[in-house]
Structure formats: structure tokens, C-alpha cells
Amino acid sequence: DLDPAAIGFRAVAVNLSDIAAMGARPRWMTLALTIPSADRDWLERFAEGLHSAAAEHGVALVGGDTTSGAYVVVTVQITGEVDPGRMLLRSGAQVGDTIYVTGTLGDAAAGLAVLAEEQPSPSLVSRFLRPSARVAFGRALAGCASAAIDVSDGLVGDLCKLLAASNVGGEIDLERLPLSADLEAAFDAETVRRFALAGGDDYELCFTARPEVLPDRGELRVTAIGKVTAGSGLTCRERSEPVDYHDSGYRHYA
């Protein structure tokens, strides 16, 4: 039911987010598109959204394939560049680092829920339909952050992947999670927490760094939500008390 322009925009933005999490500059993309029929109006709207997201970061469409099929299937692949020795990995977090996240959490998952229930909340819906990849800040983090990942499958699930790759543990303070006023106004506290911790589709950056090396964040909201610890796994705390919370995030193959 989505606007084809939003489908095209999202297909590019979610891949830009992966490039951002590596501190890289996106350069080229390919598109594999399967559609049931060549609907001119649909294709024009889709192309509008696709190129809108790409043009924002100077990404060129250099190839791909178009086929006929029973369902709409969109596959975008983006290639980028990064200076030697400056690529951000998931595996560099060190004990004592601070855990940070950009933007606000849970808005996109809330936006999808609002869409499904046909409730009015333009700001939340926009966060789902047209996510903002943090490409510029990702590049600024290169050489500053010790590890990074984009929040695509949910904060808890993605942060756990980063900690496991780095062979460290972590603690986050739930009261420090950055939440938007629109999210808190639209849902009860329990639902808000679920969206923020496990909703996914935020495409914000979660990263670890020493506070003294953080780059200029400009107008981007960047929040310290916890710290890297010795050991393994993630502990959630609320007002210093452990909270039992387990969620591995979206699983691509259950």
C-alpha cells in the first residue's frame, strides 16, 4: 500500500546506513527490480524516491537488472570508499568506552504501527518511510569511534552484535534512551520502551568511543546511554537497578 516513492527512498536509505556505520563515503549503487507489470506511474514515483535518496549523498546508479515476477522485489547494493585504516568495525570496542546513539529511538517502529492501524502521526510515519542515514556523522566518527553499527534490527539486538564482535560486555541505562516527544505522546510507557529497545528500522548509529575524542556533532542529537564493560552480554539498568530484558532483534532467518 505504500507510496512507490517511499519504497524507492527506503531501499536506498537503508543501504546508505550500512555505509555510514563503516565511516565510509557512498559512491555507486546497483538496482535489481522485479515487478508484476511495467506500470509507468508506479515506476516514475519509485524512481523519484530512489534518486532523491541517492542524490542527497552523490550516489550514482551504475547498473542492475529488471525482471518480471509475481511480487515487487527491490534489491539495492551500494559500494563506498573509506580511507585506509579508518574503516569503522563492530569489533573495536574497549572496556571503559562510552556507548552512544544518534537521534531518537523507536520512532520508525511506531510509525509502522501507526500506518498499520491508520492512525494520524505524520512525524512517526515519516521516520519509517524516509529514514535519515547518518552518512556525514559516520564519516566524522572514522578515527574517533572504536566500534559502530547501525540500528536496523533493534537497539538491543544490534548492540549485542557489536559487543560480541568486540569480545566485551556492556551496560545501558534505560532512563537515558533518547525518545521523541511524538513517540511518548502516542503510546504508553511499556510500548515506547519496546519500540525503543527492539523496534528496529531506526537507522541511527550506535557506537562506542571515549568522550574526549568525539567529533563535532553539529545539530545532530547524540546521547550517551551506557558503557562498555569486561565480560560478555548486555545488561539493562533502570536507576542503577538491573532490568530483565532479552531481545535478539529481528532475525533474518528464524
XYZ file of N, CA and C in Angstrom:
762
model
N 0.809 -1.226 0.000
C 0.000 0.000 0.000
C 0.842 1.275 0.000
N 2.158 1.145 0.171
C 2.990 2.333 0.333
C 3.140 3.109 -0.967
N 3.361 4.415 -0.820
C 3.707 5.262 -1.943
C 4.982 4.717 -2.590
N 5.004 4.487 -3.894
C 6.203 3.960 -4.548
C 7.448 4.814 -4.298
N 7.272 6.117 -4.141
C 8.417 6.983 -3.860
C 9.048 6.625 -2.519
N 8.221 6.282 -1.537
C 8.749 5.888 -0.230
C 9.492 4.561 -0.321
N 8.982 3.640 -1.150
C 9.666 2.352 -1.333
C 11.052 2.577 -1.929
N 11.117 3.422 -2.968
C 12.403 3.709 -3.587
C 13.359 4.402 -2.634
N 12.847 5.367 -1.873
C 13.691 6.097 -0.919
C 14.254 5.163 0.141
N 13.376 4.340 0.733
C 13.819 3.428 1.794
C 14.855 2.427 1.286
N 14.659 1.935 0.068
C 15.574 0.931 -0.474
C 17.005 1.456 -0.535
N 17.147 2.744 -0.812
C 18.479 3.354 -0.841
C 18.945 3.709 0.568
N 18.064 4.325 1.360
C 18.463 4.835 2.675
C 18.968 3.739 3.603
N 18.332 2.564 3.569
C 18.751 1.503 4.489
C 20.146 0.989 4.141
N 20.511 1.071 2.862
C 21.859 0.678 2.460
C 22.874 1.774 2.743
N 22.468 3.015 2.597
C 23.329 4.129 2.985
C 23.699 4.037 4.459
N 22.760 3.560 5.274
C 23.007 3.447 6.708
C 24.132 2.465 7.005
N 24.200 1.367 6.244
C 25.301 0.419 6.422
C 26.643 1.061 6.073
N 26.661 1.858 5.012
C 27.874 2.573 4.635
C 28.266 3.560 5.737
N 27.270 4.263 6.294
C 27.534 5.220 7.367
C 28.163 4.548 8.576
N 27.693 3.338 8.900
C 28.202 2.630 10.073
C 29.645 2.179 9.903
N 30.162 2.230 8.689
C 31.560 1.886 8.443
C 32.435 3.129 8.275
N 31.837 4.309 8.445
C 32.605 5.539 8.303
C 33.009 5.814 6.871
N 32.254 5.296 5.920
C 32.631 5.367 4.507
C 31.812 6.415 3.757
N 32.272 6.709 2.552
C 31.575 7.602 1.641
C 30.880 6.764 0.574
N 29.551 6.842 0.459
C 28.850 6.063 -0.564
C 29.133 6.636 -1.947
N 29.308 5.747 -2.944
C 29.650 6.225 -4.285
C 28.714 5.722 -5.370
N 28.485 4.402 -5.425
C 27.740 3.818 -6.540
C 26.697 2.831 -6.021
N 25.650 2.642 -6.815
C 24.656 1.640 -6.442
C 24.168 0.898 -7.677
N 23.721 -0.334 -7.445
C 23.033 -1.110 -8.470
C 21.624 -1.405 -7.974
N 20.723 -1.628 -8.919
C 19.329 -1.892 -8.589
C 18.841 -3.118 -9.338
N 18.354 -4.113 -8.603
C 17.644 -5.249 -9.194
C 16.169 -5.082 -8.830
N 15.339 -4.961 -9.829
C 13.918 -4.677 -9.608
C 13.053 -5.725 -10.294
N 12.210 -6.387 -9.509
C 11.221 -7.323 -10.044
C 9.835 -6.723 -9.830
N 9.034 -6.659 -10.882
C 7.685 -6.097 -10.790
C 6.730 -6.941 -11.632
N 5.464 -6.994 -11.235
C 4.495 -7.802 -11.993
C 4.228 -7.250 -13.392
N 4.234 -5.900 -13.520
C 3.967 -5.284 -14.820
C 4.644 -3.919 -14.871
N 4.860 -3.409 -16.072
C 5.537 -2.124 -16.246
C 4.524 -0.989 -16.128
N 4.187 -0.643 -14.914
C 3.244 0.437 -14.628
C 4.014 1.758 -14.644
N 3.772 2.573 -15.638
C 4.550 3.801 -15.823
C 4.463 4.731 -14.615
N 3.253 4.961 -14.105
C 3.089 5.867 -12.965
C 3.838 5.346 -11.745
N 3.723 4.035 -11.482
C 4.412 3.448 -10.335
C 5.920 3.603 -10.487
N 6.424 3.308 -11.680
C 7.869 3.375 -11.912
C 8.396 4.802 -11.788
N 7.623 5.771 -12.248
C 8.072 7.160 -12.135
C 8.158 7.590 -10.677
N 7.174 7.217 -9.885
C 7.190 7.567 -8.463
C 8.319 6.830 -7.742
N 8.489 5.558 -8.062
C 9.568 4.775 -7.462
C 10.922 5.398 -7.788
N 11.145 5.740 -9.048
C 12.411 6.330 -9.461
C 12.643 7.674 -8.776
N 11.571 8.428 -8.580
C 11.676 9.721 -7.900
C 12.237 9.548 -6.484
N 11.680 8.594 -5.739
C 12.162 8.351 -4.376
C 13.566 7.788 -4.354
N 13.837 6.850 -5.256
C 15.166 6.235 -5.342
C 16.239 7.292 -5.570
N 16.039 8.141 -6.566
C 17.060 9.134 -6.921
C 17.111 10.276 -5.906
N 16.014 10.540 -5.226
C 16.022 11.564 -4.182
C 16.972 11.173 -3.050
N 16.889 9.923 -2.597
C 17.772 9.454 -1.531
C 19.215 9.378 -2.001
N 19.420 8.955 -3.250
C 20.780 8.815 -3.772
C 21.438 10.164 -3.999
N 20.684 11.117 -4.542
C 21.255 12.425 -4.883
C 21.722 13.182 -3.643
N 21.058 12.953 -2.524
C 21.440 13.637 -1.279
C 22.889 13.350 -0.908
N 23.409 12.179 -1.330
C 24.769 11.791 -0.977
C 25.648 11.554 -2.208
N 25.200 12.036 -3.369
C 26.003 11.938 -4.569
C 26.233 10.527 -5.054
N 25.265 9.643 -4.849
C 25.395 8.239 -5.263
C 24.856 8.065 -6.678
N 25.629 7.399 -7.522
C 25.230 7.184 -8.908
C 24.716 5.762 -9.109
N 23.623 5.642 -9.859
C 23.114 4.330 -10.256
C 23.910 3.863 -11.476
N 24.666 2.782 -11.336
C 25.601 2.365 -12.387
C 25.213 1.055 -13.072
N 24.117 0.426 -12.646
C 23.734 -0.816 -13.303
C 22.686 -1.569 -12.513
N 22.375 -2.774 -12.987
C 21.400 -3.609 -12.302
C 20.631 -4.465 -13.287
N 19.391 -4.780 -12.919
C 18.588 -5.664 -13.755
C 17.121 -5.430 -13.438
N 16.273 -5.639 -14.441
C 14.829 -5.519 -14.265
C 14.175 -6.785 -14.801
N 13.308 -7.393 -13.990
C 12.655 -8.640 -14.393
C 11.172 -8.602 -14.044
N 10.436 -9.503 -14.648
C 9.010 -9.643 -14.365
C 8.805 -10.764 -13.355
N 7.920 -10.545 -12.381
C 7.640 -11.556 -11.373
C 6.323 -11.279 -10.687
N 5.878 -12.210 -9.868
C 4.568 -12.093 -9.231
C 4.517 -11.007 -8.166
N 5.688 -10.670 -7.560
C 5.727 -9.699 -6.466
C 6.748 -8.610 -6.773
N 6.577 -7.483 -6.118
C 7.574 -6.413 -6.212
C 8.739 -6.771 -5.294
N 9.928 -6.875 -5.871
C 11.145 -7.167 -5.104
C 12.202 -6.130 -5.490
N 12.678 -5.392 -4.507
C 13.653 -4.333 -4.747
C 14.951 -4.675 -4.028
N 16.044 -4.755 -4.773
C 17.346 -5.049 -4.175
C 18.340 -3.979 -4.599
N 18.808 -3.211 -3.627
C 19.808 -2.171 -3.868
C 21.113 -2.584 -3.209
N 22.206 -2.409 -3.936
C 23.539 -2.649 -3.375
C 24.353 -1.376 -3.547
N 24.957 -0.913 -2.466
C 25.758 0.314 -2.509
C 27.211 -0.006 -2.195
N 28.103 0.579 -2.986
C 29.543 0.452 -2.773
C 30.085 1.825 -2.373
N 31.018 1.827 -1.447
C 31.584 3.090 -0.989
C 33.082 3.025 -0.840
N 33.641 4.122 -0.371
C 35.084 4.246 -0.177
C 35.377 4.728 1.239
N 36.508 4.286 1.757
C 36.954 4.752 3.064
C 38.473 4.839 3.039
N 39.020 5.811 3.731
C 40.479 5.959 3.764
C 41.118 4.754 4.446
N 42.277 4.313 3.967
C 42.951 3.149 4.562
C 43.149 3.335 6.077
N 42.796 2.293 6.820
C 42.995 2.316 8.263
C 41.949 3.079 9.045
N 40.914 3.599 8.371
C 39.914 4.415 9.066
C 38.514 3.800 9.035
N 38.388 2.583 8.530
C 37.068 1.958 8.471
C 36.579 1.589 9.869
N 35.343 1.940 10.151
C 34.732 1.575 11.424
C 34.282 0.116 11.368
N 34.610 -0.639 12.408
C 34.201 -2.026 12.519
C 33.322 -2.202 13.748
N 32.730 -3.372 13.872
C 31.973 -3.693 15.091
C 32.896 -4.212 16.182
N 34.121 -4.514 15.849
C 34.978 -5.321 16.726
C 36.009 -4.547 17.538
N 35.901 -3.216 17.608
C 36.950 -2.458 18.274
C 36.609 -1.878 19.633
N 35.417 -2.146 20.160
C 35.022 -1.557 21.446
C 35.947 -1.999 22.570
N 36.291 -1.044 23.439
C 37.207 -1.301 24.544
C 36.510 -1.059 25.876
N 36.912 -1.845 26.892
C 36.360 -1.654 28.241
C 36.608 -0.209 28.684
N 35.570 0.435 29.164
C 35.666 1.834 29.588
C 35.124 2.810 28.573
N 34.948 2.365 27.322
C 34.333 3.233 26.312
C 32.898 3.563 26.711
N 32.432 4.705 26.251
C 31.030 5.078 26.413
C 30.238 4.584 25.204
N 29.011 4.148 25.447
C 28.109 3.724 24.370
C 27.192 4.898 24.026
N 27.165 5.238 22.752
C 26.367 6.371 22.276
C 25.366 5.907 21.221
N 24.342 6.733 21.008
C 23.417 6.516 19.899
C 23.007 7.877 19.352
N 22.834 7.952 18.040
C 22.393 9.201 17.433
C 20.865 9.264 17.386
N 20.357 10.475 17.242
C 18.927 10.671 17.032
C 18.060 10.187 18.166
N 16.856 9.732 17.812
C 15.928 9.161 18.777
C 15.576 7.740 18.347
N 15.157 6.946 19.304
C 14.904 5.524 19.068
C 13.413 5.205 19.125
N 13.001 4.253 18.314
C 11.632 3.740 18.384
C 10.632 4.412 17.469
N 11.005 5.551 16.876
C 10.040 6.297 16.066
C 9.606 5.523 14.831
N 10.549 4.865 14.168
C 10.221 4.165 12.918
C 9.289 2.984 13.174
N 9.574 2.201 14.210
C 8.697 1.074 14.542
C 7.311 1.574 14.917
N 7.270 2.694 15.630
C 5.980 3.296 15.957
C 5.274 3.774 14.701
N 6.044 4.321 13.765
C 5.459 4.781 12.514
C 4.838 3.652 11.721
N 5.494 2.487 11.715
C 4.930 1.318 11.032
C 3.639 0.877 11.712
N 3.635 0.890 13.049
C 2.423 0.518 13.784
C 1.288 1.491 13.500
N 1.622 2.773 13.427
C 0.622 3.796 13.127
C 0.049 3.594 11.726
N 0.931 3.270 10.772
C 0.475 3.003 9.408
C -0.494 1.819 9.377
N -0.137 0.755 10.093
C -0.965 -0.450 10.086
C -2.335 -0.191 10.700
N -2.377 0.701 11.692
C -3.629 0.994 12.382
C -4.331 2.221 11.816
N -3.705 2.830 10.789
C -4.261 4.009 10.131
C -4.541 5.126 11.131
N -3.579 5.355 12.014
C -3.684 6.451 12.965
C -2.894 7.649 12.431
N -3.340 8.875 12.726
C -2.612 10.054 12.242
C -1.405 10.373 13.124
N -0.227 10.324 12.548
C 1.001 10.760 13.224
C 2.074 10.945 12.158
N 2.014 12.063 11.424
C 2.909 12.271 10.284
C 4.391 12.164 10.616
N 4.791 12.651 11.776
C 6.214 12.642 12.110
C 6.729 11.221 12.306
N 5.962 10.376 12.988
C 6.373 8.994 13.195
C 6.349 8.216 11.886
N 5.331 8.415 11.091
C 5.243 7.731 9.798
C 6.420 8.119 8.913
N 6.792 9.392 8.937
C 7.916 9.859 8.129
C 9.218 9.190 8.532
N 9.395 8.932 9.825
C 10.627 8.274 10.281
C 10.727 6.852 9.738
N 9.581 6.222 9.484
C 9.597 4.889 8.882
C 9.765 4.960 7.367
N 9.013 5.845 6.721
C 9.015 5.895 5.267
C 10.292 6.499 4.693
N 10.859 7.479 5.369
C 12.030 8.178 4.840
C 13.097 8.348 5.923
N 13.751 7.255 6.279
C 14.789 7.328 7.314
C 15.986 8.157 6.842
N 16.655 8.783 7.801
C 17.835 9.607 7.503
C 19.096 8.818 7.832
N 19.840 8.445 6.799
C 21.111 7.757 7.026
C 22.139 8.761 7.531
N 22.876 8.408 8.578
C 23.809 9.340 9.229
C 25.187 9.276 8.574
N 25.212 9.521 7.258
C 26.445 9.348 6.495
C 27.520 10.342 6.929
N 27.180 11.612 7.026
C 28.177 12.631 7.371
C 28.768 12.384 8.757
N 27.913 12.058 9.712
C 28.434 11.826 11.059
C 29.232 10.529 11.113
N 28.827 9.527 10.348
C 29.602 8.289 10.289
C 31.012 8.553 9.807
N 31.159 9.393 8.788
C 32.493 9.723 8.290
C 33.291 10.493 9.340
N 32.604 11.358 10.089
C 33.289 12.111 11.139
C 33.766 11.197 12.268
N 33.040 10.088 12.474
C 33.408 9.148 13.538
C 34.646 8.317 13.183
N 34.954 8.190 11.885
C 36.106 7.398 11.470
C 37.372 7.970 12.101
N 38.099 7.117 12.808
C 39.289 7.564 13.515
C 39.008 8.045 14.925
N 37.720 8.182 15.274
C 37.335 8.632 16.620
C 36.637 7.516 17.391
N 35.631 6.905 16.787
C 34.902 5.822 17.444
C 35.716 4.533 17.400
N 35.550 3.713 18.423
C 36.254 2.426 18.460
C 35.466 1.326 17.760
N 34.137 1.468 17.696
C 33.285 0.486 17.022
C 31.951 1.151 16.707
N 31.253 0.630 15.694
C 29.962 1.222 15.321
C 29.101 0.196 14.603
N 27.799 0.418 14.671
C 26.814 -0.403 13.975
C 25.588 0.471 13.767
N 24.822 0.215 12.715
C 23.585 0.964 12.565
C 22.442 0.188 13.209
N 21.475 0.928 13.720
C 20.359 0.306 14.439
C 19.259 0.002 13.426
N 19.346 -1.188 12.843
C 18.356 -1.608 11.850
C 17.436 -2.683 12.399
N 17.952 -3.553 13.268
C 17.177 -4.684 13.787
C 16.718 -4.478 15.222
N 16.956 -3.293 15.785
C 16.617 -3.018 17.173
C 17.864 -2.739 17.986
N 17.796 -1.775 18.908
C 18.967 -1.361 19.667
C 19.609 -2.518 20.421
N 18.817 -3.278 21.184
C 19.387 -4.362 21.987
C 20.057 -5.401 21.095
N 19.369 -5.837 20.060
C 19.932 -6.852 19.175
C 21.197 -6.387 18.491
N 21.202 -5.155 17.979
C 22.371 -4.667 17.240
C 23.533 -4.353 18.178
N 23.251 -3.780 19.343
C 24.322 -3.515 20.293
C 24.947 -4.819 20.775
N 24.135 -5.842 20.982
C 24.685 -7.141 21.376
C 25.621 -7.699 20.306
N 25.305 -7.482 19.033
C 26.194 -7.918 17.954
C 27.542 -7.202 18.038
N 27.506 -5.908 18.301
C 28.740 -5.131 18.429
C 29.572 -5.628 19.605
N 28.929 -5.826 20.741
C 29.653 -6.282 21.935
C 30.261 -7.657 21.722
N 29.508 -8.550 21.083
C 30.023 -9.898 20.834
C 31.216 -9.852 19.882
N 31.138 -9.020 18.849
C 32.244 -8.912 17.899
C 33.498 -8.352 18.560
N 33.304 -7.532 19.594
C 34.425 -6.908 20.304
C 34.893 -7.720 21.507
N 34.199 -8.820 21.822
C 34.529 -9.664 22.978
C 34.497 -8.878 24.290
N 33.450 -8.059 24.424
C 33.265 -7.275 25.649
C 31.802 -7.343 26.058
N 31.503 -6.788 27.231
C 30.133 -6.662 27.684
C 29.721 -5.202 27.671
N 28.483 -4.943 28.080
C 28.008 -3.570 28.096
C 26.858 -3.369 29.057
N 26.665 -2.130 29.464
C 25.539 -1.733 30.301
C 24.899 -0.499 29.687
N 23.561 -0.462 29.645
C 22.871 0.749 29.224
C 21.852 1.142 30.283
N 21.628 2.442 30.403
C 20.669 2.987 31.360
C 19.384 3.337 30.615
N 18.307 2.640 30.917
C 17.070 2.794 30.157
C 16.502 4.205 30.257
N 16.724 4.872 31.379
C 16.180 6.223 31.509
C 16.930 7.232 30.631
N 18.052 6.819 30.046
C 18.823 7.731 29.198
C 18.542 7.526 27.708
N 17.686 6.579 27.367
C 17.374 6.360 25.964
C 16.760 7.624 25.360
N 17.240 8.072 24.204
C 16.681 9.277 23.582
C 15.349 8.976 22.912
N 14.299 9.627 23.372
C 12.949 9.389 22.871
C 12.351 10.702 22.373
N 11.559 10.610 21.316
C 10.915 11.813 20.800
C 9.626 12.084 21.566
N 9.249 13.349 21.618
C 8.001 13.731 22.281
C 6.803 13.103 21.574
N 6.881 12.974 20.245
C 5.766 12.389 19.493
C 5.566 10.926 19.848
N 6.664 10.200 20.019
C 6.559 8.786 20.396
C 5.931 8.647 21.780
N 6.409 9.438 22.732
C 5.900 9.328 24.103
C 4.441 9.766 24.202
N 4.030 10.658 23.312
C 2.647 11.121 23.339
C 1.691 10.113 22.714
N 2.198 9.271 21.824
C 1.332 8.383 21.054
C 1.109 7.019 21.705
N 2.027 6.588 22.602
C 1.944 5.236 23.139
C 2.222 5.243 24.640
N 1.798 4.165 25.302
C 2.060 4.026 26.725
C 3.534 3.710 26.954
N 3.975 3.836 28.202
C 5.396 3.729 28.528
C 5.983 2.368 28.163
N 5.223 1.310 28.381
C 5.724 -0.030 28.062
C 5.936 -0.209 26.557
N 5.005 0.280 25.771
C 5.126 0.178 24.322
C 6.267 1.035 23.815
N 6.406 2.225 24.371
C 7.510 3.115 23.999
C 8.850 2.423 24.235
N 9.002 1.790 25.383
C 10.260 1.098 25.682
C 10.502 -0.054 24.701
N 9.455 -0.795 24.391
C 9.600 -1.913 23.447
C 10.030 -1.412 22.075
N 9.404 -0.346 21.612
C 9.801 0.213 20.321
C 11.251 0.690 20.348
N 11.647 1.367 21.431
C 12.994 1.937 21.510
C 14.077 0.867 21.589
N 13.797 -0.218 22.297
C 14.810 -1.251 22.502
C 14.835 -2.304 21.407
N 13.687 -2.556 20.796
C 13.629 -3.697 19.885
C 12.859 -3.429 18.598
N 12.408 -2.195 18.398
C 11.556 -1.924 17.248
C 12.252 -2.047 15.907
N 13.491 -1.566 15.820
C 14.228 -1.622 14.567
C 13.804 -0.545 13.587
N 14.485 -0.527 12.440
C 14.231 0.416 11.348
C 14.560 1.866 11.705
N 15.297 2.097 12.791
C 15.674 3.472 13.152
C 16.767 4.006 12.225
N 17.720 3.150 11.859
C 18.874 3.529 11.039
C 19.657 4.689 11.653
N 19.682 4.690 12.992
C 20.597 5.559 13.726
C 21.912 4.811 13.906
N 22.943 5.508 14.346
C 24.224 4.880 14.613
C 24.388 4.641 16.102
N 24.770 3.432 16.461
C 25.168 3.105 17.827
C 26.666 2.874 17.782
N 27.411 3.579 18.629
C 28.866 3.481 18.555
C 29.491 3.613 19.935
N 30.740 3.216 20.017
C 31.487 3.312 21.266
C 32.684 4.226 21.044
N 32.994 5.024 22.065
C 34.108 5.969 21.949
C 34.448 6.520 23.320
N 35.619 7.132 23.410
C 35.977 7.913 24.591
C 35.380 9.312 24.427
N 34.784 9.874 25.464
C 34.119 11.180 25.319
C 35.028 12.277 24.780
N 36.303 12.207 25.107
C 37.199 13.298 24.720
C 37.541 13.312 23.233
N 37.214 12.250 22.509
C 37.573 12.201 21.080
C 36.371 12.374 20.163
N 35.200 12.645 20.712
C 34.008 12.769 19.879
C 34.142 13.929 18.898
N 33.732 13.724 17.640
C 33.774 14.822 16.670
C 32.625 15.795 16.913
N 32.680 16.927 16.239
C 31.595 17.900 16.313
C 30.314 17.259 15.794
N 29.263 17.320 16.583
C 28.004 16.669 16.201
C 27.044 17.631 15.512
N 27.396 18.920 15.433
C 26.511 19.887 14.796
C 25.160 19.918 15.480
N 24.100 19.820 14.684
C 22.742 19.825 15.239
C 22.221 18.421 15.520
N 23.020 17.404 15.210
C 22.582 16.029 15.419
C 22.578 15.683 16.908
N 21.494 15.099 17.355
C 21.401 14.665 18.750
C 22.224 13.393 18.948
N 23.151 13.426 19.887
C 23.980 12.262 20.209
C 23.904 12.056 21.715
N 23.512 10.859 22.140
C 23.244 10.598 23.549
C 24.109 9.456 24.071
N 24.734 9.680 25.220
C 25.465 8.615 25.913
C 24.453 7.782 26.689
N 24.388 6.489 26.389
C 23.361 5.646 27.017
C 23.956 4.562 27.913
N 25.280 4.420 27.943
C 25.861 3.370 28.777
C 27.359 3.287 28.620
N 27.904 2.140 28.989
C 29.361 1.969 28.936
C 29.709 0.528 28.575
N 30.917 0.370 28.050
C 31.449 -0.953 27.721
C 32.118 -1.516 28.968
N 31.851 -2.796 29.241
C 32.371 -3.437 30.442
C 33.147 -4.707 30.077
N 33.854 -5.230 31.052
C 34.505 -6.528 30.870
C 33.440 -7.624 30.871
N 33.782 -8.770 30.330
C 32.839 -9.889 30.310
C 32.135 -9.987 28.979
N 30.849 -10.333 29.022
C 30.085 -10.505 27.786
C 28.626 -10.175 28.043
N 27.893 -9.956 26.967
C 26.461 -9.712 27.070
C 26.134 -8.274 27.425
N 24.843 -7.980 27.391
C 24.352 -6.626 27.660
C 23.452 -6.629 28.883
N 23.693 -5.696 29.792
C 22.860 -5.500 30.981
C 22.085 -4.209 30.833
N 20.778 -4.273 31.012
C 19.937 -3.080 31.008
C 19.677 -2.673 32.456
N 19.840 -1.397 32.736
C 19.615 -0.887 34.097
C 18.613 0.261 34.071
N 17.840 0.362 35.136
C 16.943 1.492 35.328
C 17.159 2.033 36.723
N 17.632 3.270 36.776
C 18.009 3.896 38.049
C 18.967 2.992 38.822
N 19.959 2.504 38.096
C 21.063 1.683 38.623
C 20.693 0.249 38.941
N 19.413 -0.110 38.832
C 18.988 -1.474 39.133
C 18.860 -2.287 37.842
N 19.360 -3.539 37.841
C 19.243 -4.383 36.643
C 17.789 -4.646 36.278
N 17.509 -4.600 34.996
C 16.170 -4.888 34.473
C 16.287 -6.098 33.563
N 15.438 -7.085 33.785
C 15.480 -8.293 32.962
C 14.873 -7.991 31.601
N 15.735 -7.911 30.592
C 15.245 -7.634 29.251
C 16.063 -8.419 28.249
N 15.389 -9.208 27.440
C 16.088 -10.018 26.438
C 15.361 -9.890 25.109
N 16.088 -9.458 24.100
C 15.544 -9.424 22.766
C 16.712 -9.427 21.788
N 16.744 -10.401 20.899
C 17.850 -10.523 19.959
C 17.625 -9.704 18.697
N 16.512 -8.956 18.641
C 16.235 -8.159 17.470
C 15.637 -8.989 16.352
N 15.453 -8.340 15.232
C 14.894 -9.022 14.075
C 15.856 -10.123 13.612
N 15.326 -11.296 13.370
C 16.135 -12.416 12.885
C 15.800 -12.665 11.426
N 16.782 -12.515 10.558
C 16.542 -12.621 9.127
C 16.136 -14.053 8.728
N 16.660 -15.037 9.462
C 16.286 -16.418 9.206
C 15.949 -17.075 10.530
N 14.666 -17.192 10.839
C 14.237 -17.747 12.114
C 14.405 -19.263 12.118
